[in-house]
């Protein structure tokens, strides 16, 4: 709840929260907190991580990045802010924008990535246009993924009452 309060203070409450059946999410206190803030809490089935694929993917990337930082001289706690900034500034293959561009309408570059040859350019973007383009890109990608998935599935044959069938 403490982490949710911090996020709400910055971004406002989300309209929906998808979480696993962990004790912290399934507790009466957390459910009441969500109801108070008008957050639609959707608990997914245990072991059905595919139902929360976006989070699973993000956590996989985050875990890998933090593991790499632990190989260096910093702890994961020390590196977390830099890793978060890197993830939020990385352009997504599907949306063609970074999460920060879509959220705040600015192109952000981590300090470590700025070189002396970089020109100072206007970093403002048309956020609404970027969001619309990202949405179209996601719809197109989802349709492509569905087509690819469906190619491997058997064709469904519809039957009517009276059709003859065969027991296997």
Short mmCIF file of C-alpha atoms in Angstrom, two decimals:
data_model
loop_
_atom_site.label_atom_id
_atom_site.label_comp_id
_atom_site.label_asym_id
_atom_site.label_seq_id
_atom_site.Cartn_x
_atom_site.Cartn_y
_atom_site.Cartn_z
CA UNK A 1 0.00 0.00 0.00
CA UNK A 2 2.91 2.31 0.74
CA UNK A 3 4.25 1.89 -2.81
CA UNK A 4 0.79 2.43 -4.28
CA UNK A 5 0.38 5.64 -2.26
CA UNK A 6 3.70 6.92 -3.66
CA UNK A 7 2.68 6.09 -7.23
CA UNK A 8 -0.75 7.68 -6.77
CA UNK A 9 0.86 10.84 -5.38
CA UNK A 10 2.84 11.21 -8.61
CA UNK A 11 0.57 9.78 -11.32
CA UNK A 12 -2.89 9.58 -9.76
CA UNK A 13 -4.72 6.29 -9.27
CA UNK A 14 -4.82 3.79 -12.12
CA UNK A 15 -8.25 2.81 -13.38
CA UNK A 16 -7.29 -0.88 -13.25
CA UNK A 17 -4.69 -2.98 -11.46
CA UNK A 18 -3.90 -6.53 -12.53
CA UNK A 19 -2.09 -8.52 -9.84
CA UNK A 20 -1.37 -12.08 -8.84
CA UNK A 21 -2.95 -13.78 -5.83
CA UNK A 22 -0.11 -12.76 -3.51
CA UNK A 23 -1.14 -12.08 0.09
CA UNK A 24 -0.38 -8.39 -0.21
CA UNK A 25 -2.79 -7.99 -3.16
CA UNK A 26 -5.52 -10.36 -1.95
CA UNK A 27 -5.70 -8.85 1.55
CA UNK A 28 -8.86 -7.15 2.76
CA UNK A 29 -6.84 -4.00 3.50
CA UNK A 30 -5.51 -3.77 -0.08
CA UNK A 31 -8.94 -4.45 -1.58
CA UNK A 32 -10.42 -1.67 0.57
CA UNK A 33 -7.58 0.66 -0.49
CA UNK A 34 -8.35 -0.04 -4.16
CA UNK A 35 -12.08 0.47 -3.64
CA UNK A 36 -11.45 3.77 -1.84
CA UNK A 37 -9.34 5.01 -4.79
CA UNK A 38 -11.76 3.59 -7.39
CA UNK A 39 -9.17 1.15 -8.72
CA UNK A 40 -10.57 -1.94 -10.45
CA UNK A 41 -8.47 -4.72 -8.85
CA UNK A 42 -8.28 -7.80 -11.07
CA UNK A 43 -6.57 -10.80 -9.45
CA UNK A 44 -5.28 -13.38 -11.92
CA UNK A 45 -5.16 -17.10 -11.24
CA UNK A 46 -2.08 -18.47 -9.52
CA UNK A 47 0.37 -19.83 -12.08
CA UNK A 48 -1.29 -17.97 -14.97
CA UNK A 49 1.48 -15.45 -15.51
CA UNK A 50 0.53 -15.21 -19.19
CA UNK A 51 -2.58 -13.33 -18.05
CA UNK A 52 -0.27 -10.54 -16.92
CA UNK A 53 2.20 -10.73 -19.79
CA UNK A 54 3.23 -7.07 -19.84
CA UNK A 55 4.35 -7.20 -16.22
CA UNK A 56 6.05 -10.57 -16.67
CA UNK A 57 8.03 -9.21 -19.64
CA UNK A 58 8.99 -6.04 -17.78
CA UNK A 59 10.05 -7.99 -14.70
CA UNK A 60 12.18 -10.29 -16.85
CA UNK A 61 14.01 -7.32 -18.40
CA UNK A 62 14.35 -5.61 -15.01
CA UNK A 63 15.74 -8.75 -13.36
CA UNK A 64 18.28 -9.21 -16.16
CA UNK A 65 19.41 -5.58 -15.98
CA UNK A 66 19.76 -5.65 -12.19
CA UNK A 67 21.65 -8.96 -12.36
CA UNK A 68 24.17 -7.36 -14.72
CA UNK A 69 24.63 -4.38 -12.38
CA UNK A 70 25.36 -6.76 -9.50
CA UNK A 71 28.29 -8.12 -11.53
CA UNK A 72 29.82 -4.65 -11.33
CA UNK A 73 30.58 -2.68 -8.20
CA UNK A 74 27.08 -1.41 -7.41
CA UNK A 75 24.29 -3.17 -5.59
CA UNK A 76 20.97 -3.56 -7.33
CA UNK A 77 19.48 -1.03 -4.91
CA UNK A 78 22.05 1.57 -5.99
CA UNK A 79 21.46 0.85 -9.68
CA UNK A 80 17.65 0.71 -9.58
CA UNK A 81 17.09 4.39 -10.45
CA UNK A 82 19.45 4.24 -13.45
CA UNK A 83 17.90 0.99 -14.65
CA UNK A 84 14.41 2.48 -14.36
CA UNK A 85 15.47 5.54 -16.36
CA UNK A 86 17.08 3.34 -19.02
CA UNK A 87 13.92 1.24 -19.36
CA UNK A 88 11.69 4.33 -19.50
CA UNK A 89 13.88 5.99 -22.17
CA UNK A 90 14.20 2.92 -24.40
CA UNK A 91 12.20 3.07 -27.61
CA UNK A 92 9.75 0.18 -27.86
CA UNK A 93 9.91 -1.92 -31.03
CA UNK A 94 6.12 -1.92 -31.45
CA UNK A 95 5.12 1.59 -30.36
CA UNK A 96 8.21 3.25 -31.89
CA UNK A 97 8.30 5.51 -28.81
CA UNK A 98 9.70 5.31 -25.30
CA UNK A 99 7.35 5.07 -22.31
CA UNK A 100 8.43 8.58 -21.21
CA UNK A 101 7.70 10.05 -24.64
CA UNK A 102 4.17 8.63 -24.53
CA UNK A 103 3.61 9.66 -20.93
CA UNK A 104 5.03 13.19 -20.74
CA UNK A 105 5.63 14.16 -24.36
CA UNK A 106 9.39 14.70 -24.09
CA UNK A 107 12.35 12.85 -25.51
CA UNK A 108 14.51 12.07 -22.51
CA UNK A 109 18.09 10.85 -22.76
CA UNK A 110 19.98 9.52 -19.72
CA UNK A 111 22.99 11.71 -18.88
CA UNK A 112 25.38 8.81 -19.52
CA UNK A 113 24.14 8.64 -23.13
CA UNK A 114 24.61 12.33 -23.95
CA UNK A 115 27.77 13.00 -25.93
CA UNK A 116 29.50 16.32 -26.63
CA UNK A 117 28.53 16.00 -30.31
CA UNK A 118 24.81 15.89 -29.44
CA UNK A 119 23.09 19.04 -30.56
CA UNK A 120 20.68 20.73 -28.25
CA UNK A 121 17.36 20.16 -29.95
CA UNK A 122 13.79 20.77 -28.97
CA UNK A 123 12.77 17.62 -27.13
CA UNK A 124 9.02 18.30 -27.08
CA UNK A 125 6.86 15.97 -29.15
CA UNK A 126 3.16 15.90 -29.99
CA UNK A 127 2.17 13.50 -27.24
CA UNK A 128 -1.35 12.86 -28.51
CA UNK A 129 -0.13 12.10 -32.04
CA UNK A 130 2.56 9.80 -30.62
CA UNK A 131 -0.04 8.00 -28.50
CA UNK A 132 -2.37 7.55 -31.49
CA UNK A 133 0.49 6.21 -33.60
CA UNK A 134 1.57 3.87 -30.78
CA UNK A 135 -2.01 2.61 -30.44
CA UNK A 136 -2.24 1.94 -34.19
CA UNK A 137 1.13 0.16 -34.10
CA UNK A 138 -0.03 -2.03 -31.19
CA UNK A 139 -3.29 -2.93 -32.97
CA UNK A 140 -1.37 -3.83 -36.13
CA UNK A 141 1.14 -5.91 -34.15
CA UNK A 142 -1.63 -7.72 -32.25
CA UNK A 143 -3.39 -8.59 -35.52
CA UNK A 144 -0.13 -9.91 -36.98
CA UNK A 145 0.55 -11.97 -33.83
CA UNK A 146 -2.98 -13.40 -33.90
CA UNK A 147 -2.61 -14.37 -37.56
CA UNK A 148 0.70 -16.11 -36.82
CA UNK A 149 -0.81 -17.90 -33.80
CA UNK A 150 -3.94 -18.96 -35.69
CA UNK A 151 -1.88 -20.54 -38.50
CA UNK A 152 -0.79 -23.30 -36.12
CA UNK A 153 -4.33 -24.11 -34.94
CA UNK A 154 -6.83 -26.50 -36.46
CA UNK A 155 -9.71 -25.02 -38.41
CA UNK A 156 -12.94 -24.94 -36.42
CA UNK A 157 -15.80 -26.62 -38.25
CA UNK A 158 -19.28 -25.54 -37.28
CA UNK A 159 -21.97 -28.19 -37.06
CA UNK A 160 -25.72 -27.86 -37.03
CA UNK A 161 -28.37 -30.02 -35.42
CA UNK A 162 -28.90 -33.06 -37.60
CA UNK A 163 -25.37 -33.17 -39.03
CA UNK A 164 -23.90 -36.64 -38.93
CA UNK A 165 -20.81 -37.12 -36.85
CA UNK A 166 -18.48 -39.92 -35.94
CA UNK A 167 -17.38 -41.05 -32.49
CA UNK A 168 -13.66 -41.44 -32.11
#
